mmCIF file of C-alpha atoms in Angstrom:
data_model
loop_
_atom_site.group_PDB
_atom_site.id
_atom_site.type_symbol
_atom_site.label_atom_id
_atom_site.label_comp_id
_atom_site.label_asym_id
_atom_site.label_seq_id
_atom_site.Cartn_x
_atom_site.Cartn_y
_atom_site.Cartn_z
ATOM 1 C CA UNK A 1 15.735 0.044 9.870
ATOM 2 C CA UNK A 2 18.363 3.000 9.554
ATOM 3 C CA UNK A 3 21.547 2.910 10.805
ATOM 4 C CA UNK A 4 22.271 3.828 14.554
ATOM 5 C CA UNK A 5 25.609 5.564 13.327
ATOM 6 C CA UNK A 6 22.591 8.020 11.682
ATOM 7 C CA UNK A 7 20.811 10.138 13.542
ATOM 8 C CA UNK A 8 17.275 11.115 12.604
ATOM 9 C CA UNK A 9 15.170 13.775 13.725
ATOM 10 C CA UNK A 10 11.388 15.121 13.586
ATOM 11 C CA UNK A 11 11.112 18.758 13.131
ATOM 12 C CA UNK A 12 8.116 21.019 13.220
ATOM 13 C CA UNK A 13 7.454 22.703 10.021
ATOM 14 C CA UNK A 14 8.400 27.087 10.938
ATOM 15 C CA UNK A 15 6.628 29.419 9.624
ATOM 16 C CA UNK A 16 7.695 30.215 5.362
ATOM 17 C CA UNK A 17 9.805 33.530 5.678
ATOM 18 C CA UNK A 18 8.724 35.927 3.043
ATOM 19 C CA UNK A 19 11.464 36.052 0.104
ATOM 20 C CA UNK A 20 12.332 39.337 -2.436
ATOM 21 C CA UNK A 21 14.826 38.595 -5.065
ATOM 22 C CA UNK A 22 14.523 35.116 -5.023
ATOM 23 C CA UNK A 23 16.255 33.189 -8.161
ATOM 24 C CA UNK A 24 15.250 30.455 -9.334
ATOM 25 C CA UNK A 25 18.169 27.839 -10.202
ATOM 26 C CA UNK A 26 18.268 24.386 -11.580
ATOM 27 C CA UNK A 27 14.832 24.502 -11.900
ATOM 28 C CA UNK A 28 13.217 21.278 -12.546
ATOM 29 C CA UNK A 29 10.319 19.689 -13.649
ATOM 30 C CA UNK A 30 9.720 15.933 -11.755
ATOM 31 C CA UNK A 31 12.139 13.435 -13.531
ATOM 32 C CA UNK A 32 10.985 10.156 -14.771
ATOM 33 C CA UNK A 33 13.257 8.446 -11.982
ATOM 34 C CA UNK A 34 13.256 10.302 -8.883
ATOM 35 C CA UNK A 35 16.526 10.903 -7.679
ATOM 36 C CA UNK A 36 17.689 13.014 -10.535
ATOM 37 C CA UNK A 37 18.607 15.337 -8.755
ATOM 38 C CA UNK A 38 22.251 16.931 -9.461
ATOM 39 C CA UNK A 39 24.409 18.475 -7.360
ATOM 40 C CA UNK A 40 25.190 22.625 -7.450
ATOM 41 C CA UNK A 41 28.409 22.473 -10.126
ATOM 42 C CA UNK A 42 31.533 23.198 -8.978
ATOM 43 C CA UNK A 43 34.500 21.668 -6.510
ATOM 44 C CA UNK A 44 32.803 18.892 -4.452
ATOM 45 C CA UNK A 45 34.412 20.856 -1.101
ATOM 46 C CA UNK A 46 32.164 23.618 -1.476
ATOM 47 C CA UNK A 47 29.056 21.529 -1.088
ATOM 48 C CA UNK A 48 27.351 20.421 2.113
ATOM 49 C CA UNK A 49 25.937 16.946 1.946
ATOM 50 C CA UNK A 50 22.284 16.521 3.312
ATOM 51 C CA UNK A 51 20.347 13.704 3.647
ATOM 52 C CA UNK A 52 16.751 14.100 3.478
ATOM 53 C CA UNK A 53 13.619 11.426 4.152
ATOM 54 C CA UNK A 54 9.814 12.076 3.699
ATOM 55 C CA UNK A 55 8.075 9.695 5.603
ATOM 56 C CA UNK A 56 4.076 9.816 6.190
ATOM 57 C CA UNK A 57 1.663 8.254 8.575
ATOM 58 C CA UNK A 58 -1.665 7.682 6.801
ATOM 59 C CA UNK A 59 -4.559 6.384 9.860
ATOM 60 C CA UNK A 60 -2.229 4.090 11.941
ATOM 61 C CA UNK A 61 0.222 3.043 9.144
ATOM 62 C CA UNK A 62 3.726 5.043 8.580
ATOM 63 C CA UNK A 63 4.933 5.407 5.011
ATOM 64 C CA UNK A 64 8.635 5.844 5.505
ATOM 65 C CA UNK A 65 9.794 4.800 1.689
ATOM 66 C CA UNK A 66 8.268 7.328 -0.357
ATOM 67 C CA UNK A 67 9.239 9.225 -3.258
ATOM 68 C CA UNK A 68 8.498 12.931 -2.609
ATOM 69 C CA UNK A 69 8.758 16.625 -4.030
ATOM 70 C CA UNK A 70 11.608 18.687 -2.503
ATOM 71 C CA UNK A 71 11.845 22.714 -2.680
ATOM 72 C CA UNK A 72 15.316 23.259 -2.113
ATOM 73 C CA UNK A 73 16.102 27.327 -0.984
ATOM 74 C CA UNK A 74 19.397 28.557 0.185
ATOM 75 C CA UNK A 75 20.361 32.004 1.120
ATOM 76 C CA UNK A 76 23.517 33.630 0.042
ATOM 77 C CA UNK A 77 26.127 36.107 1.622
ATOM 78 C CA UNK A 78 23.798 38.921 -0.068
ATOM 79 C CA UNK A 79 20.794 37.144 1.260
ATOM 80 C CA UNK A 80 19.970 36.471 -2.223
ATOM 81 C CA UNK A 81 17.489 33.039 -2.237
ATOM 82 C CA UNK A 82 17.905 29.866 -4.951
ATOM 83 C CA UNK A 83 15.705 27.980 -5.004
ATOM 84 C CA UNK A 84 15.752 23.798 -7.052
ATOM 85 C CA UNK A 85 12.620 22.043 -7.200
ATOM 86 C CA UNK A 86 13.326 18.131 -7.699
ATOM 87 C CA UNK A 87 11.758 15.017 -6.810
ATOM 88 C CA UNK A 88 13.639 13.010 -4.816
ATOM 89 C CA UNK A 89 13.341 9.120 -4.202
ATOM 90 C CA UNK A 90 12.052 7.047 -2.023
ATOM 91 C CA UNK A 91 13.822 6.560 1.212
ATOM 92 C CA UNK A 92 16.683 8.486 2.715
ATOM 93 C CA UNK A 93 18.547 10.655 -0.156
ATOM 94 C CA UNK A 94 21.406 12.926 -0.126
ATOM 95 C CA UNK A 95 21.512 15.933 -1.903
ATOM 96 C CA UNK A 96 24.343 19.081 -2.382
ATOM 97 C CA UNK A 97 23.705 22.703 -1.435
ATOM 98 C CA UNK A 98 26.364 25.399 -1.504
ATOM 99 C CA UNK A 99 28.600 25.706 1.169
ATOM 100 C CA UNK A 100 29.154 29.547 0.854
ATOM 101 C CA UNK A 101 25.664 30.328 1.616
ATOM 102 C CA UNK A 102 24.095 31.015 5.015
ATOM 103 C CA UNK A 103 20.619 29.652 5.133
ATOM 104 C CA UNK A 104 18.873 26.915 4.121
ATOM 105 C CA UNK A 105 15.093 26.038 3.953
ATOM 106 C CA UNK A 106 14.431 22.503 3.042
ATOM 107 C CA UNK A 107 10.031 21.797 2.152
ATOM 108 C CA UNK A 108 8.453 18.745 1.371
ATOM 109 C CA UNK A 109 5.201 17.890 -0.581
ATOM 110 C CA UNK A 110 3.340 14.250 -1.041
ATOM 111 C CA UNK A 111 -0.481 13.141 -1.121
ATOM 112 C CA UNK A 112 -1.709 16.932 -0.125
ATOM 113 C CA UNK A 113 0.928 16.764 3.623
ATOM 114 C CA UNK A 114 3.397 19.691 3.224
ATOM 115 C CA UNK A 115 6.448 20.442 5.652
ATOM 116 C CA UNK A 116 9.216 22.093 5.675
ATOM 117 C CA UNK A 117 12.651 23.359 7.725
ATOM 118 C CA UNK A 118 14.516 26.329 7.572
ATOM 119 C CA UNK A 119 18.227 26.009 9.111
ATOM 120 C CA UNK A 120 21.182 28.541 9.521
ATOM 121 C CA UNK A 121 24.332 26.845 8.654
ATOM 122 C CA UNK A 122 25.529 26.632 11.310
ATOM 123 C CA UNK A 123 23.083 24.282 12.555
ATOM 124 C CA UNK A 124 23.049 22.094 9.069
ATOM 125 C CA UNK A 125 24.938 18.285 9.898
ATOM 126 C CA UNK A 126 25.917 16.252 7.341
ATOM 127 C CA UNK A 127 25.733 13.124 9.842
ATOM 128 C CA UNK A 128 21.697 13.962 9.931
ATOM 129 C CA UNK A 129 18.783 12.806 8.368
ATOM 130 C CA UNK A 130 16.385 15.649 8.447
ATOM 131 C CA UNK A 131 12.955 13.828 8.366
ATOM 132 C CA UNK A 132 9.831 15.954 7.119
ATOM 133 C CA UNK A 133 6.288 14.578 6.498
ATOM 134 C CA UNK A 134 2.793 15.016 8.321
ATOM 135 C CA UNK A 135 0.167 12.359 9.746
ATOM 136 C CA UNK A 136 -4.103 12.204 8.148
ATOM 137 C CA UNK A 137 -6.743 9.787 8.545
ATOM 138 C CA UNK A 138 -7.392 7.370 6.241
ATOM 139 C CA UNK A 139 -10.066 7.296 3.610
ATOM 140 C CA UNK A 140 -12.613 5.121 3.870
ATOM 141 C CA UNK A 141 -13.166 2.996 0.581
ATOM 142 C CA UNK A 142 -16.626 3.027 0.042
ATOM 143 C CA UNK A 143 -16.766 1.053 -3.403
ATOM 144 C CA UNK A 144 -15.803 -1.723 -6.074
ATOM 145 C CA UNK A 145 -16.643 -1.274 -9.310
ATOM 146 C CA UNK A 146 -15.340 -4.499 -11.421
ATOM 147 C CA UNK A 147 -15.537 -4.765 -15.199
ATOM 148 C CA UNK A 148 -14.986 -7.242 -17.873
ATOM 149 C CA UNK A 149 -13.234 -6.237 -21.084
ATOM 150 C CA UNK A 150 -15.726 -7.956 -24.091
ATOM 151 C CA UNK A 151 -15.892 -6.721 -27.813
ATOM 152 C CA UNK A 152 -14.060 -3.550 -27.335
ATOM 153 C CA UNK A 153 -15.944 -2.404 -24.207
ATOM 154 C CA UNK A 154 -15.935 -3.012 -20.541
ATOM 155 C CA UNK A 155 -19.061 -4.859 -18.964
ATOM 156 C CA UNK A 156 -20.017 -4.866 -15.573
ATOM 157 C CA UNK A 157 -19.443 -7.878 -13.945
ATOM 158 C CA UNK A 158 -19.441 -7.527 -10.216
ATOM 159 C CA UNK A 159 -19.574 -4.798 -7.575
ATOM 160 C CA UNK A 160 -18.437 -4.566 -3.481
ATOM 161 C CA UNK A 161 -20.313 -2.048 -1.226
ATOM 162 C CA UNK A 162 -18.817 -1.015 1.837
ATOM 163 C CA UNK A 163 -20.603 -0.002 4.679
ATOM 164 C CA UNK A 164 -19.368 1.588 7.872
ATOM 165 C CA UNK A 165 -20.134 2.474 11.677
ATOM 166 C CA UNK A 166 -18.160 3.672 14.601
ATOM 167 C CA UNK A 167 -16.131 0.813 15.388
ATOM 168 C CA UNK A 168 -15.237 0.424 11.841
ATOM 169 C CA UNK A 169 -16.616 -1.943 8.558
ATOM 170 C CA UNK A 170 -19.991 -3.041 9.746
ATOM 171 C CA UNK A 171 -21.207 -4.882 6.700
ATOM 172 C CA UNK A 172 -19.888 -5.870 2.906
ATOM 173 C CA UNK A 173 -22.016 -6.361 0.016
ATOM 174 C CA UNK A 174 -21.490 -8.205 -2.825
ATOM 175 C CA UNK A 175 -22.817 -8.195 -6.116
ATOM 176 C CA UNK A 176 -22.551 -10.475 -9.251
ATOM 177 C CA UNK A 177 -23.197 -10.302 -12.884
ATOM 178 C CA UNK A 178 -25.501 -13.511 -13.705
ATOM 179 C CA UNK A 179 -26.320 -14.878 -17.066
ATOM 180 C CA UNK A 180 -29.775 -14.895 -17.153
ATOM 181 C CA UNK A 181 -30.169 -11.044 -15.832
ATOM 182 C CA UNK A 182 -29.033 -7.958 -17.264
ATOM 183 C CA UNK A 183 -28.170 -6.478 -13.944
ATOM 184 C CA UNK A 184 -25.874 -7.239 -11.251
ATOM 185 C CA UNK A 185 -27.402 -9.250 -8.638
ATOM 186 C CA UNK A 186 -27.083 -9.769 -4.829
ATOM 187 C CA UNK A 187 -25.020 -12.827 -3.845
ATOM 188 C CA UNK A 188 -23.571 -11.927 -0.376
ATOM 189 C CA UNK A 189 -23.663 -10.059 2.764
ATOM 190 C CA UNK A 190 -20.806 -10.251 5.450
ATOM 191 C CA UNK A 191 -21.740 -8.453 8.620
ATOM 192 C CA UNK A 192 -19.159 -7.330 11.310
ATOM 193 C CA UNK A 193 -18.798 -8.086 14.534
ATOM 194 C CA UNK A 194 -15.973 -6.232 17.376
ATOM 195 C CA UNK A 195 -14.126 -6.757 20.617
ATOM 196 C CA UNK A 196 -13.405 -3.915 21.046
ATOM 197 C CA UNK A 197 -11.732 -2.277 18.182
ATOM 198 C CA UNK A 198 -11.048 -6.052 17.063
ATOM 199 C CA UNK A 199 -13.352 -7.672 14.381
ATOM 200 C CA UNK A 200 -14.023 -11.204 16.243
ATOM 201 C CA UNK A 201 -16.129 -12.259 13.793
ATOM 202 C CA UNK A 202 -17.814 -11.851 9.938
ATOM 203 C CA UNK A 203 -20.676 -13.072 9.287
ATOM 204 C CA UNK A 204 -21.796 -14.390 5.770
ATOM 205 C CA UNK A 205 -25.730 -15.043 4.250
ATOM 206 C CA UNK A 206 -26.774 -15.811 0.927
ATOM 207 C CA UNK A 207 -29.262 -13.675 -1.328
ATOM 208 C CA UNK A 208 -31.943 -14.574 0.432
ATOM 209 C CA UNK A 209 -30.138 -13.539 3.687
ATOM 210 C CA UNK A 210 -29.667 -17.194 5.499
ATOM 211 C CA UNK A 211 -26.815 -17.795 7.334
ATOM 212 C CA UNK A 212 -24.265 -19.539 5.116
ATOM 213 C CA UNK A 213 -21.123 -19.420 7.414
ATOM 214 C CA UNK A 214 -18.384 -17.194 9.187
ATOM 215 C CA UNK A 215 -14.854 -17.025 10.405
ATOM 216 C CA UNK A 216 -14.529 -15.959 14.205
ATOM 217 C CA UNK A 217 -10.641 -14.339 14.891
ATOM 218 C CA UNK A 218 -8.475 -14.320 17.965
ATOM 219 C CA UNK A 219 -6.007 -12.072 19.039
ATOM 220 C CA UNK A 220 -2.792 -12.238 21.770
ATOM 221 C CA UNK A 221 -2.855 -10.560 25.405
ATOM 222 C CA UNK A 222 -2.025 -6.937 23.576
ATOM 223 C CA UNK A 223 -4.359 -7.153 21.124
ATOM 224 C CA UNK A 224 -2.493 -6.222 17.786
ATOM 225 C CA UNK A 225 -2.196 -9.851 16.054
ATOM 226 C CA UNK A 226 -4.415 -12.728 15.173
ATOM 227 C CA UNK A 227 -3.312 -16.201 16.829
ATOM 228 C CA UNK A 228 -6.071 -18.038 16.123
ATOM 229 C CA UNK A 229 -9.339 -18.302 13.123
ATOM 230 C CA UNK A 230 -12.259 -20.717 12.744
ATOM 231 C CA UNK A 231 -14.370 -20.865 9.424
ATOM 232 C CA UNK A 232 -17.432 -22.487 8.247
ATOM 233 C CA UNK A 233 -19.066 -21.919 4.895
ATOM 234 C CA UNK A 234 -21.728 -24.361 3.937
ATOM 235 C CA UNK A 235 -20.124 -27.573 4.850
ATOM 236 C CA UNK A 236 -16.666 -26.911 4.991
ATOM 237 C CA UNK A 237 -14.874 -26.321 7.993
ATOM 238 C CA UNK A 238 -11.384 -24.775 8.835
ATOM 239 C CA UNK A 239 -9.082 -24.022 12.028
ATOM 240 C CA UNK A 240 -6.211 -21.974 11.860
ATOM 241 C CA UNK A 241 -3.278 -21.083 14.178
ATOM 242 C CA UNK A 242 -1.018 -18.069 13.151
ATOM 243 C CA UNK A 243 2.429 -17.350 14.378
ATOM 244 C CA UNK A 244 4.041 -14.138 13.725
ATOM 245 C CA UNK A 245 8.117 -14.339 14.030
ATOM 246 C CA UNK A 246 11.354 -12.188 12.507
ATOM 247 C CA UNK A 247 13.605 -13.672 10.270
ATOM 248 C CA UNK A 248 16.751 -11.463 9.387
ATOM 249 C CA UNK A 249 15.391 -8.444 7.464
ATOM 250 C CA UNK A 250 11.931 -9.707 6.932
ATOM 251 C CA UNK A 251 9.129 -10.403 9.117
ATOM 252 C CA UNK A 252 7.424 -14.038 8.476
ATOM 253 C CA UNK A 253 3.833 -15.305 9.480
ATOM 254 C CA UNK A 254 3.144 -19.068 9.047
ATOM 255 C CA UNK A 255 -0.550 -20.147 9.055
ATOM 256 C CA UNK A 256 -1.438 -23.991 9.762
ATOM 257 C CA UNK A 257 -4.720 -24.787 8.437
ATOM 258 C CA UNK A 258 -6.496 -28.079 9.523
ATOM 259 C CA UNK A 259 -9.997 -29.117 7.090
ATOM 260 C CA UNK A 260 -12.813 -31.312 8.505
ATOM 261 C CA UNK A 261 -12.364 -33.855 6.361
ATOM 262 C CA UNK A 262 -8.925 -34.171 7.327
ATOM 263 C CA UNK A 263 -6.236 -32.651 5.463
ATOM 264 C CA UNK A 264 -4.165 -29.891 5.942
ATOM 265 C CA UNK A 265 -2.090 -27.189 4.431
ATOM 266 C CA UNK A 266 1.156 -25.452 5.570
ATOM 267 C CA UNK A 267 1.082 -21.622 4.490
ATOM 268 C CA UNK A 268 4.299 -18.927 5.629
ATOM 269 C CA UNK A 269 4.223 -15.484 4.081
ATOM 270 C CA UNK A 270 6.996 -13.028 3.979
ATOM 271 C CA UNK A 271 6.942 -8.798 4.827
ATOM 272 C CA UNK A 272 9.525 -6.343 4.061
ATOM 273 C CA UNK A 273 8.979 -2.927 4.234
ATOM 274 C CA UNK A 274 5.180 -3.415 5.235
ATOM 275 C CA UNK A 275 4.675 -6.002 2.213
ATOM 276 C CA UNK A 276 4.504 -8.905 1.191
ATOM 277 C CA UNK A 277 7.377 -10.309 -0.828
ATOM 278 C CA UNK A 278 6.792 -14.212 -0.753
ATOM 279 C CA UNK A 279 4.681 -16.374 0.029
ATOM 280 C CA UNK A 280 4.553 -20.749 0.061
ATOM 281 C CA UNK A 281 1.728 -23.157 0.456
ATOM 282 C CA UNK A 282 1.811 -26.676 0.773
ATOM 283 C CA UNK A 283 -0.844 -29.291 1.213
ATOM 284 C CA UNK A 284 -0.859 -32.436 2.796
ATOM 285 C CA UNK A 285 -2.354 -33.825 -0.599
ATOM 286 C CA UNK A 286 1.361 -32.681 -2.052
ATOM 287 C CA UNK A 287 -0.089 -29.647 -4.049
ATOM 288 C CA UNK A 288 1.211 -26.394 -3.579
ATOM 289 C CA UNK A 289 2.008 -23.024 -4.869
ATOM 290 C CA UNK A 290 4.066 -20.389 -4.247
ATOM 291 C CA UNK A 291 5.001 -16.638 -5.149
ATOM 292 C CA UNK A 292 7.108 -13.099 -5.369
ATOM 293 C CA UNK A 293 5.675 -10.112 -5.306
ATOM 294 C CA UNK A 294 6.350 -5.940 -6.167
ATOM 295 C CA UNK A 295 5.249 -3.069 -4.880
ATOM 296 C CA UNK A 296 5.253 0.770 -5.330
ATOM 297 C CA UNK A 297 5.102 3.208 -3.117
ATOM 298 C CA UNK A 298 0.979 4.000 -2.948
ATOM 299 C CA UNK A 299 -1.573 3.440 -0.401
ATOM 300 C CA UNK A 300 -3.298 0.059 -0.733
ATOM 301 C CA UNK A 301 -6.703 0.691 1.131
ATOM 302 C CA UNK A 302 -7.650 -2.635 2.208
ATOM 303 C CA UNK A 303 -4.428 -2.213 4.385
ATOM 304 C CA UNK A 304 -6.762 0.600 6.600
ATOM 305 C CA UNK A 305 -9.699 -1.140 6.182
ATOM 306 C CA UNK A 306 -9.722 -3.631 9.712
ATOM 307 C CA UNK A 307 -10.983 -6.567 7.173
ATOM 308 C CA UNK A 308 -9.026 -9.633 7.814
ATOM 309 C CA UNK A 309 -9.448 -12.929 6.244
ATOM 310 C CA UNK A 310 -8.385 -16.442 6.742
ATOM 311 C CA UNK A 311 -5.236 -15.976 4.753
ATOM 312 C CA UNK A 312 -4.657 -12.731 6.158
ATOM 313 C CA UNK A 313 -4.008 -11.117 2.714
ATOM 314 C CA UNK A 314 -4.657 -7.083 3.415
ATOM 315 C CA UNK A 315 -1.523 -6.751 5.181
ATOM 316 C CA UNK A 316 0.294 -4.800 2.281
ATOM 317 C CA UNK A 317 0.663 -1.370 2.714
ATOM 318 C CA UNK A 318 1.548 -0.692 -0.552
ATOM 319 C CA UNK A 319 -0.006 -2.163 -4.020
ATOM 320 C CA UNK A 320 0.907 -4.786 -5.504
ATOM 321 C CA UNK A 321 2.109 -4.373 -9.404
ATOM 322 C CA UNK A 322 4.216 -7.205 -10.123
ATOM 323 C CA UNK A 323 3.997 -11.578 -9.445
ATOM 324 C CA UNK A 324 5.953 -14.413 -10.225
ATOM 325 C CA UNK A 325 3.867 -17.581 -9.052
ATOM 326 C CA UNK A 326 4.695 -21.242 -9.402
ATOM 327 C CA UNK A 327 2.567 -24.570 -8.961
ATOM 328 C CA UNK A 328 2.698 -27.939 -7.622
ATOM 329 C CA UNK A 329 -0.390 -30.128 -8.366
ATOM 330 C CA UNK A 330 -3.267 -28.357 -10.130
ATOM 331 C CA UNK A 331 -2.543 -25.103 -12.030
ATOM 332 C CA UNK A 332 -5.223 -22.170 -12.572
ATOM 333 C CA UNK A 333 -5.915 -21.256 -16.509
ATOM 334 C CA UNK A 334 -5.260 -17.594 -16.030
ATOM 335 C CA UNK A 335 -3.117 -15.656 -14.114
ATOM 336 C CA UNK A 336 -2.154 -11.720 -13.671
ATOM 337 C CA UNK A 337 0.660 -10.515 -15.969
ATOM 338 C CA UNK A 338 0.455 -6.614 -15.970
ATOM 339 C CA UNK A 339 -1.799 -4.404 -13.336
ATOM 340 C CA UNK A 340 -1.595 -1.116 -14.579
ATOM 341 C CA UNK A 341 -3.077 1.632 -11.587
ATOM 342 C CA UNK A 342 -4.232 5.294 -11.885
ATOM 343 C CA UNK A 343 -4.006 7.465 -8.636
ATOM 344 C CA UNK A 344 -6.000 10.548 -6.836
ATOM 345 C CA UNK A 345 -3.745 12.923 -5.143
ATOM 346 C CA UNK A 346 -3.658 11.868 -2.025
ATOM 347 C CA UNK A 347 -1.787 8.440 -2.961
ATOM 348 C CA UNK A 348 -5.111 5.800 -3.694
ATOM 349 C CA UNK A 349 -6.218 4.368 -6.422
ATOM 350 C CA UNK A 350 -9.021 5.226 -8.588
ATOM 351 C CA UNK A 351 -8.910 2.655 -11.092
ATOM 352 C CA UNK A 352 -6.889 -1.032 -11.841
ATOM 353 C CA UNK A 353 -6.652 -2.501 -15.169
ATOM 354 C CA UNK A 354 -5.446 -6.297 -15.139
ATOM 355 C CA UNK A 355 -4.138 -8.297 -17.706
ATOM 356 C CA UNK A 356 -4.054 -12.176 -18.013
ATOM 357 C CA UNK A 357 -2.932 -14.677 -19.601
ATOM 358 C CA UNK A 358 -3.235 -18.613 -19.517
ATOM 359 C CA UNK A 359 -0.645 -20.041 -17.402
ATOM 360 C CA UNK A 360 0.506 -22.872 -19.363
ATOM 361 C CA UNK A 361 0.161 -20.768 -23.045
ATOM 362 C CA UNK A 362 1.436 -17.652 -21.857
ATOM 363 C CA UNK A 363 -0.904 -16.010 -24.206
ATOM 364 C CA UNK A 364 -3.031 -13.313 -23.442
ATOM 365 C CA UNK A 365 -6.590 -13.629 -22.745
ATOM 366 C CA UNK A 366 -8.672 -11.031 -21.366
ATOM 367 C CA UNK A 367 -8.352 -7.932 -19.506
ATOM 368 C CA UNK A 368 -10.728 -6.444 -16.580
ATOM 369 C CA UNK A 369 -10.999 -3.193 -14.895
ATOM 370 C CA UNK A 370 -11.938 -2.131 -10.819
ATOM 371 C CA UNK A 371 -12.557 1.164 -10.572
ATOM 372 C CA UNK A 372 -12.818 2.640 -6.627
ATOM 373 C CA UNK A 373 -15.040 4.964 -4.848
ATOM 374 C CA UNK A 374 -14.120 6.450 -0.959
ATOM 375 C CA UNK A 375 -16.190 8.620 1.149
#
């Protein structure tokens, strides 16, 4: 949250005014660490200081820590324009214009939304954060692609189809690479069911489409968060109660999970910024695990996507490139060291490569790739 000592606003972008004679100064190319941007030379009293802040809403989800591109223009006493492109970082930045000029015009570019302001000076604040950004619907991922790194070439070794009606998701399938076929075959089906706009329940069958399980969700009086989740698959059955609380400067959700065959496992997550940083799970066996996590600043899909899951992982807004996990009990052979992403315009990704290494060796073992398809 921003300061209440600074005031933001929400302007609607004006119509570009037509420019002759405009000079270009300071132009720039984007710099590897946004931010770079440098003040207009000269005796710090002849700048104004402006803060600026893109901030996006992509479907229902606002993307307020972004970096962005900036077009800076400013109008002299001979109504001469200059005009600095930069790219500025994420968040609320300041930047310098010159304080002898008498107009200002202030535009903002990021995943195809483009805004901008134009201010005389008299109406420029240095106490201000001028806010510019732009609202579009989400795109729908339609497809998985996953892919197994083996004697210099990548293999296909599973694939996720997503299917959609009106009310969102209305089935997944899932398909596996087997040993004894060439192709990828069909392992799983999840099928959706609503309340609403809610999904109360998935669904799962085999191959051979019989019912192998499911995991119903419930949601408070208002509708916005998950309280409660029951799963079967095969044999195994789990209950789940979810509380949702605020911790100073993060947001926390602790899961209690009870097992038929009666043990249970203590799980809390925590959310900054619309991810998750941390997370802790521990079992009444005594096992657990535990993690930190990094972001940057793109759109995660499965965050638009309505497709919860019993440990509630799609809450990220942003993807994940970065993990420090620790163990208690049992420890997996291979874990993620490096994801490496490549990105359309409009912010999601195309394609993931993953690296990992054995846990206890450190060494390096294989590599896989995901590549993603949206309607």
């Amino acid at each position: 949250m921003r300061s209440n000592s600074i005031q933001r606003i929400c302007l609607i972008a004006l119509a570009v005014i037509a420019l002759t004679g405009c000079k270009k100064e300071n132009l720039q190319t984007a710099p590897d660490n946004p931010g770079d941007d440098p003040p207009p030379a000269g005796n710090p009293a002849d700048v104004i200081r402006v803060k600026l802040q893109a901030v996006v809403t992509i479907g229902t989800i606002t993307y307020d820590s972004i970096p962005a591109r900036w077009q800076i223009i400013s109008w002299d006493a001979g109504n001469v324009a200059h005009q600095r492109d930069t790219l500025l970082a994420a968040g609320v930045q300041t930047i310098a214009v010159p304080k002898g000029h008498t107009r200002f015009q202030f535009s903002m570019t990021k995943w195809g939304i483009s805004d901008n302001i134009t201010l005389e000076k008299a109406q420029l604040q240095e106490n201000v954060v001028y806010t510019l950004g732009g609202q579009k619907a989400a795109k729908r991922l339609s497809q998985e692609a996953h892919f197994l790194y083996v004697i210099d070439t990548y293999q296909p070794s599973a694939k996720i189809v997503y299917n959609y009606n009106t009310s969102g998701l209305s089935t997944i399938v899932m398909y596996q690479k087997k040993p004894q076929s060439a192709d990828l075959q069909l392992i799983q089906k999840q099928r959706f069911s609503y309340t609403g706009s809610n999904v109360s329940r998935i669904a799962v069958s085999d191959a051979s489409d019989n019912a192998t399980g499911f995991t119903d969700f419930t949601y408070n009086a208002q509708g916005t968060k998950i309280t409660n989740m029951h799963q079967k698959s095969y044999d195994v059955e789990t209950f789940a109660a979810v509380e949702h609380s605020y911790l100073p400067g993060a947001a926390e959700v602790a899961i209690d999970f009870l097992y038929n065959n009666g043990h249970s496992m203590a799980y809390k997550m925590q959310l900054k910024g619309g991810n998750k940083i941390s997370d802790r799970a521990i079992s009444s066996t005594g096992a657990g695990e535990g993690g930190t996590y990094t972001y940057d600043f793109n759109i995660n899909p499965y965050a638009h996507m309505n497709k919860p899951d019993i440990f509630l992982s799609g809450l990220s807004k942003n993807n994940r490139t970065g993990e420090q996990k620790h163990y208690g009990g049992s420890v997996p052979m291979a874990v993620v060291y490096k994801s490496e992403y490549r990105y359309d315009d409009e912010g999601y990704p195309v394609e993931l490569i993953q690296y990992y290494k054995g846990y206890l060796s450190g060494e390096h073992l294989y590599k896989t790739k995901t590549v993603f398809t949206y309607l």
